Amino acid sequence: MRIPAAGTVPWRLRDGTLEVALVHRPRYDDWSWAKGKLDPDEDWAVAAVRETDEETGLLVRLGPPLPESRYLLLGRDGVPADKVVRYWSAQVTGGVGHLLNEIDEVAWLDVPSAHSRLDYARDREQLLALVRLQQTDRLDTWPLVLVRHAHAVARGSWDADDPLRPLDALGGARARDLRGVLGAYGVTRVVSSPSVRCVRTVEPYAVSAGLRVRTRAGLSEEGFEADPSKAPKHLARLLERGEPALLGTHGPVLPTLLDDLAQRLDLDAAGSVEVVEEFAEARDDKLFKGEALVCHVVGRGAEARVVAVERHVP
């Protein structure tokens, strides 16, 4: 039996010193990271943000992922279970710090103090990984999320113009699920192909976040076919802005955009082999319908480089 869980290591710089937030559980009298079990069918990233909010009262935006933890627990029936906890670095974006879920204290500590106070050796792996990210200028990132439109009504079943082809029931459900995923990364700018199936894929998130969907003809299949140079220019503008952003488009457009981003992969980053492999698989797949590819970016414009990638597949 596997117990999936997710959590974060919230961090901040205070007078130039890196600090992290630990939580104390009086039931176990231990200090660890904010984490908790996934709800049924919940995305790992969504659970990490939700649990952090519930345990610390802090609202966070996920950054580069950190090493996961695996350990055995005895279930209520006495049967051993394999608990798997995925972690992310996280920047605090708000919250009032109200404590919930059996947490009686949240402590912001510098790295040496946190290392000493953590009760489990496995939790120090995330702390050390966070320090390595900071030391190599890869901790303070912003997310660029590429989204392929969700499942739409089949072309053969649609008599009107193709750009008007809508999502089907499966695609609509995926669009609603993407709200939590995109919210976990704090996306603040939404740019999409004007095709209905693309707009409807990202619209539920945009509405929930109070954002406008900015449509660009160059990101549509028809616009890309007419002028393949426009789509990379839209990507370049997002890289120049350097704010948490989403770009929604189509399968035929994605290879060109992914080839551009491949040139920005940070090959000197720790775990760069895994990053390259993950990115290459996504590029070969042209993303699955409804998939969100999260690229964690350092810098902006010509200096922008991708230091981590994540795939959120339906």
Coordinates of N, CA, C and O in Angstrom, one line a residue, residues 17-88:
T17 N 19.7 36.8 4.9 CA 19.9 35.4 5.4 C 18.7 34.5 5.0 O 17.6 34.9 5.2
L18 N 19.0 33.4 4.5 CA 18.0 32.4 4.1 C 17.3 31.8 5.4 O 18.0 31.3 6.2
E19 N 16.0 31.9 5.4 CA 15.2 31.3 6.5 C 14.2 30.4 5.9 O 13.7 30.6 4.8
V20 N 13.8 29.3 6.7 CA 12.8 28.4 6.3 C 11.8 28.2 7.4 O 12.1 28.5 8.6
A21 N 10.6 27.8 7.0 CA 9.5 27.7 8.0 C 9.3 26.2 8.4 O 9.0 25.3 7.5
L22 N 9.4 25.9 9.6 CA 9.2 24.5 10.2 C 7.9 24.5 11.0 O 7.5 25.6 11.5
V23 N 7.3 23.4 11.1 CA 6.0 23.3 11.9 C 6.3 22.3 13.0 O 7.0 21.3 12.9
H24 N 5.6 22.5 14.1 CA 5.7 21.6 15.3 C 4.3 20.9 15.5 O 3.3 21.6 15.5
R25 N 4.4 19.6 15.6 CA 3.2 18.8 15.9 C 3.2 18.3 17.3 O 4.0 17.5 17.7
P26 N 2.3 18.9 18.1 CA 2.3 18.5 19.6 C 2.0 17.0 19.8 O 2.4 16.4 20.7
R27 N 1.2 16.4 18.8 CA 0.8 15.0 19.0 C 2.1 14.1 19.0 O 2.1 13.1 19.7
Y28 N 3.0 14.5 18.2 CA 4.3 13.7 18.1 C 5.5 14.4 18.7 O 6.5 13.8 18.8
D29 N 5.3 15.7 19.1 CA 6.3 16.5 19.6 C 7.5 16.5 18.7 O 8.7 16.2 19.1
D30 N 7.3 16.8 17.4 CA 8.4 16.8 16.5 C 8.3 18.1 15.6 O 7.3 18.7 15.5
W31 N 9.4 18.4 15.0 CA 9.6 19.5 14.0 C 9.8 18.9 12.7 O 10.7 18.1 12.5
S32 N 9.1 19.4 11.7 CA 9.2 18.9 10.3 C 8.7 20.0 9.3 O 8.5 21.1 9.7
W33 N 8.4 19.6 8.1 CA 7.9 20.5 7.1 C 6.4 20.3 7.1 O 5.8 19.3 7.4
A34 N 5.7 21.4 6.6 CA 4.3 21.3 6.4 C 4.0 20.3 5.3 O 4.5 20.4 4.2
K35 N 3.1 19.3 5.5 CA 2.8 18.3 4.5 C 1.5 17.6 4.9 O 1.1 17.7 6.1
G36 N 1.0 16.8 4.0 CA -0.2 16.0 4.3 C -0.6 15.2 3.1 O -0.1 15.3 2.0
K37 N -1.5 14.3 3.4 CA -2.0 13.3 2.4 C -2.8 14.0 1.3 O -3.5 15.0 1.5
L38 N -2.7 13.4 0.1 CA -3.5 13.9 -1.0 C -5.0 13.5 -0.8 O -5.3 12.4 -0.4
D39 N -5.9 14.4 -1.2 CA -7.3 14.0 -1.3 C -7.4 13.1 -2.6 O -6.6 13.1 -3.4
P40 N -8.6 12.4 -2.6 CA -8.8 11.5 -3.8 C -8.7 12.3 -5.1 O -9.3 13.4 -5.3
D41 N -7.9 11.8 -6.1 CA -7.7 12.4 -7.4 C -7.1 13.8 -7.4 O -7.1 14.5 -8.4
E42 N -6.5 14.2 -6.3 CA -5.8 15.5 -6.1 C -4.4 15.5 -6.7 O -3.7 14.5 -6.6
D43 N -4.1 16.5 -7.4 CA -2.7 16.7 -8.0 C -1.8 16.9 -6.8 O -2.1 17.6 -5.8
W44 N -0.5 16.4 -7.0 CA 0.5 16.5 -5.9 C 0.7 18.0 -5.6 O 0.8 18.4 -4.4
A45 N 0.9 18.8 -6.6 CA 1.2 20.2 -6.4 C 0.1 21.0 -5.7 O 0.3 21.8 -4.8
V46 N -1.1 20.6 -6.1 CA -2.3 21.3 -5.4 C -2.3 20.9 -3.9 O -2.6 21.7 -3.1
A47 N -2.0 19.6 -3.7 CA -2.0 19.2 -2.3 C -1.0 19.9 -1.5 O -1.2 20.2 -0.3
A48 N 0.2 20.1 -2.1 CA 1.3 20.7 -1.3 C 0.9 22.1 -0.9 O 1.2 22.5 0.2
V49 N 0.3 22.9 -1.8 CA -0.1 24.2 -1.5 C -1.3 24.2 -0.4 O -1.3 25.0 0.5
R50 N -2.2 23.3 -0.6 CA -3.4 23.2 0.3 C -2.9 22.9 1.7 O -3.3 23.5 2.7
E51 N -2.0 21.9 1.8 CA -1.6 21.5 3.1 C -0.8 22.5 3.8 O -0.8 22.7 5.0
T52 N 0.0 23.3 3.1 CA 0.8 24.4 3.6 C -0.1 25.4 4.2 O 0.1 25.9 5.3
D53 N -1.2 25.8 3.5 CA -2.1 26.7 3.9 C -2.8 26.2 5.2 O -3.0 27.0 6.2
E54 N -3.2 25.0 5.2 CA -4.0 24.4 6.3 C -3.1 24.3 7.6 O -3.6 24.4 8.7
E55 N -1.9 24.0 7.4 CA -1.0 23.8 8.6 C -0.3 25.0 9.1 O 0.1 25.1 10.2
T56 N -0.1 26.0 8.2 CA 0.7 27.2 8.6 C -0.1 28.5 8.4 O 0.3 29.5 9.0
G57 N -1.2 28.5 7.6 CA -1.9 29.7 7.3 C -1.2 30.5 6.3 O -1.6 31.7 6.0
L58 N -0.1 30.0 5.7 CA 0.7 30.7 4.7 C 0.2 30.3 3.3 O 0.0 29.2 3.0
L59 N 0.0 31.3 2.4 CA -0.2 31.1 1.0 C 1.1 31.1 0.3 O 1.9 32.0 0.5
V60 N 1.3 30.1 -0.5 CA 2.6 30.0 -1.2 C 2.5 29.8 -2.7 O 1.5 29.3 -3.2
R61 N 3.6 30.1 -3.4 CA 3.7 29.8 -4.8 C 4.9 28.8 -4.9 O 6.0 29.0 -4.4
L62 N 4.6 27.7 -5.6 CA 5.6 26.6 -5.7 C 6.8 27.0 -6.6 O 6.6 27.6 -7.7
G63 N 8.0 26.7 -6.2 CA 9.2 26.8 -7.0 C 9.7 25.5 -7.4 O 9.0 24.5 -7.5
P64 N 11.0 25.4 -7.6 CA 11.6 24.1 -8.1 C 11.3 23.0 -7.0 O 11.3 23.2 -5.8
P65 N 11.1 21.8 -7.6 CA 10.8 20.7 -6.7 C 12.1 20.3 -5.9 O 13.2 20.5 -6.3
L66 N 11.9 19.7 -4.7 CA 12.9 19.2 -3.9 C 12.9 17.7 -3.8 O 11.9 17.1 -4.2
P67 N 13.9 17.1 -3.2 CA 13.9 15.6 -3.1 C 12.7 15.1 -2.4 O 12.2 15.7 -1.4
E68 N 12.1 14.0 -2.8 CA 11.0 13.4 -2.1 C 11.5 12.5 -1.0 O 12.6 12.1 -1.0
S69 N 10.6 12.2 -0.1 CA 10.9 11.2 1.0 C 10.0 10.0 0.9 O 8.9 10.1 0.5
R70 N 10.6 8.9 1.2 CA 9.9 7.6 1.3 C 10.3 6.9 2.6 O 11.4 6.8 2.9
Y71 N 9.2 6.5 3.3 CA 9.5 5.7 4.5 C 8.3 4.9 4.8 O 7.1 5.1 4.3
L72 N 8.5 3.8 5.7 CA 7.4 2.9 6.0 C 6.7 3.4 7.2 O 7.3 3.9 8.2
L73 N 5.4 3.2 7.2 CA 4.5 3.5 8.3 C 3.6 2.2 8.6 O 3.4 1.5 7.7
L74 N 3.2 2.1 9.8 CA 2.2 1.1 10.1 C 0.8 1.7 10.0 O 0.5 2.7 10.7
G75 N 0.0 1.1 9.2 CA -1.4 1.6 9.0 C -2.2 1.2 10.3 O -1.8 0.5 11.2
R76 N -3.4 1.7 10.3 CA -4.3 1.5 11.4 C -4.6 0.0 11.5 O -4.9 -0.5 12.6
D77 N -4.5 -0.7 10.4 CA -4.7 -2.2 10.5 C -3.5 -3.0 10.8 O -3.5 -4.2 10.8
G78 N -2.4 -2.2 11.1 CA -1.1 -2.9 11.4 C -0.3 -3.3 10.2 O 0.8 -3.9 10.4
V79 N -0.8 -3.0 9.0 CA -0.1 -3.4 7.8 C 0.9 -2.3 7.4 O 0.5 -1.1 7.3
P80 N 2.1 -2.6 7.1 CA 3.1 -1.6 6.7 C 2.7 -0.9 5.4 O 2.1 -1.5 4.5
A81 N 2.9 0.4 5.3 CA 2.5 1.2 4.2 C 3.7 2.0 3.8 O 4.5 2.5 4.6
D82 N 3.9 2.2 2.5 CA 5.0 3.0 2.0 C 4.5 4.5 1.8 O 3.7 4.7 0.9
K83 N 5.0 5.4 2.6 CA 4.6 6.8 2.5 C 5.5 7.5 1.5 O 6.7 7.4 1.7
V84 N 5.0 8.2 0.5 CA 5.8 8.9 -0.4 C 5.4 10.4 -0.3 O 4.2 10.7 -0.5
V85 N 6.3 11.2 0.0 CA 6.0 12.7 0.2 C 6.9 13.5 -0.9 O 8.1 13.4 -0.9
R86 N 6.2 14.2 -1.7 CA 6.8 15.1 -2.7 C 6.9 16.5 -2.1 O 5.9 17.0 -1.5
Y87 N 8.0 17.1 -2.3 CA 8.2 18.5 -1.7 C 8.6 19.5 -2.8 O 9.2 19.1 -3.9
W88 N 8.2 20.7 -2.5 CA 8.6 21.9 -3.4 C 9.2 23.0 -2.5 O 8.8 23.1 -1.4

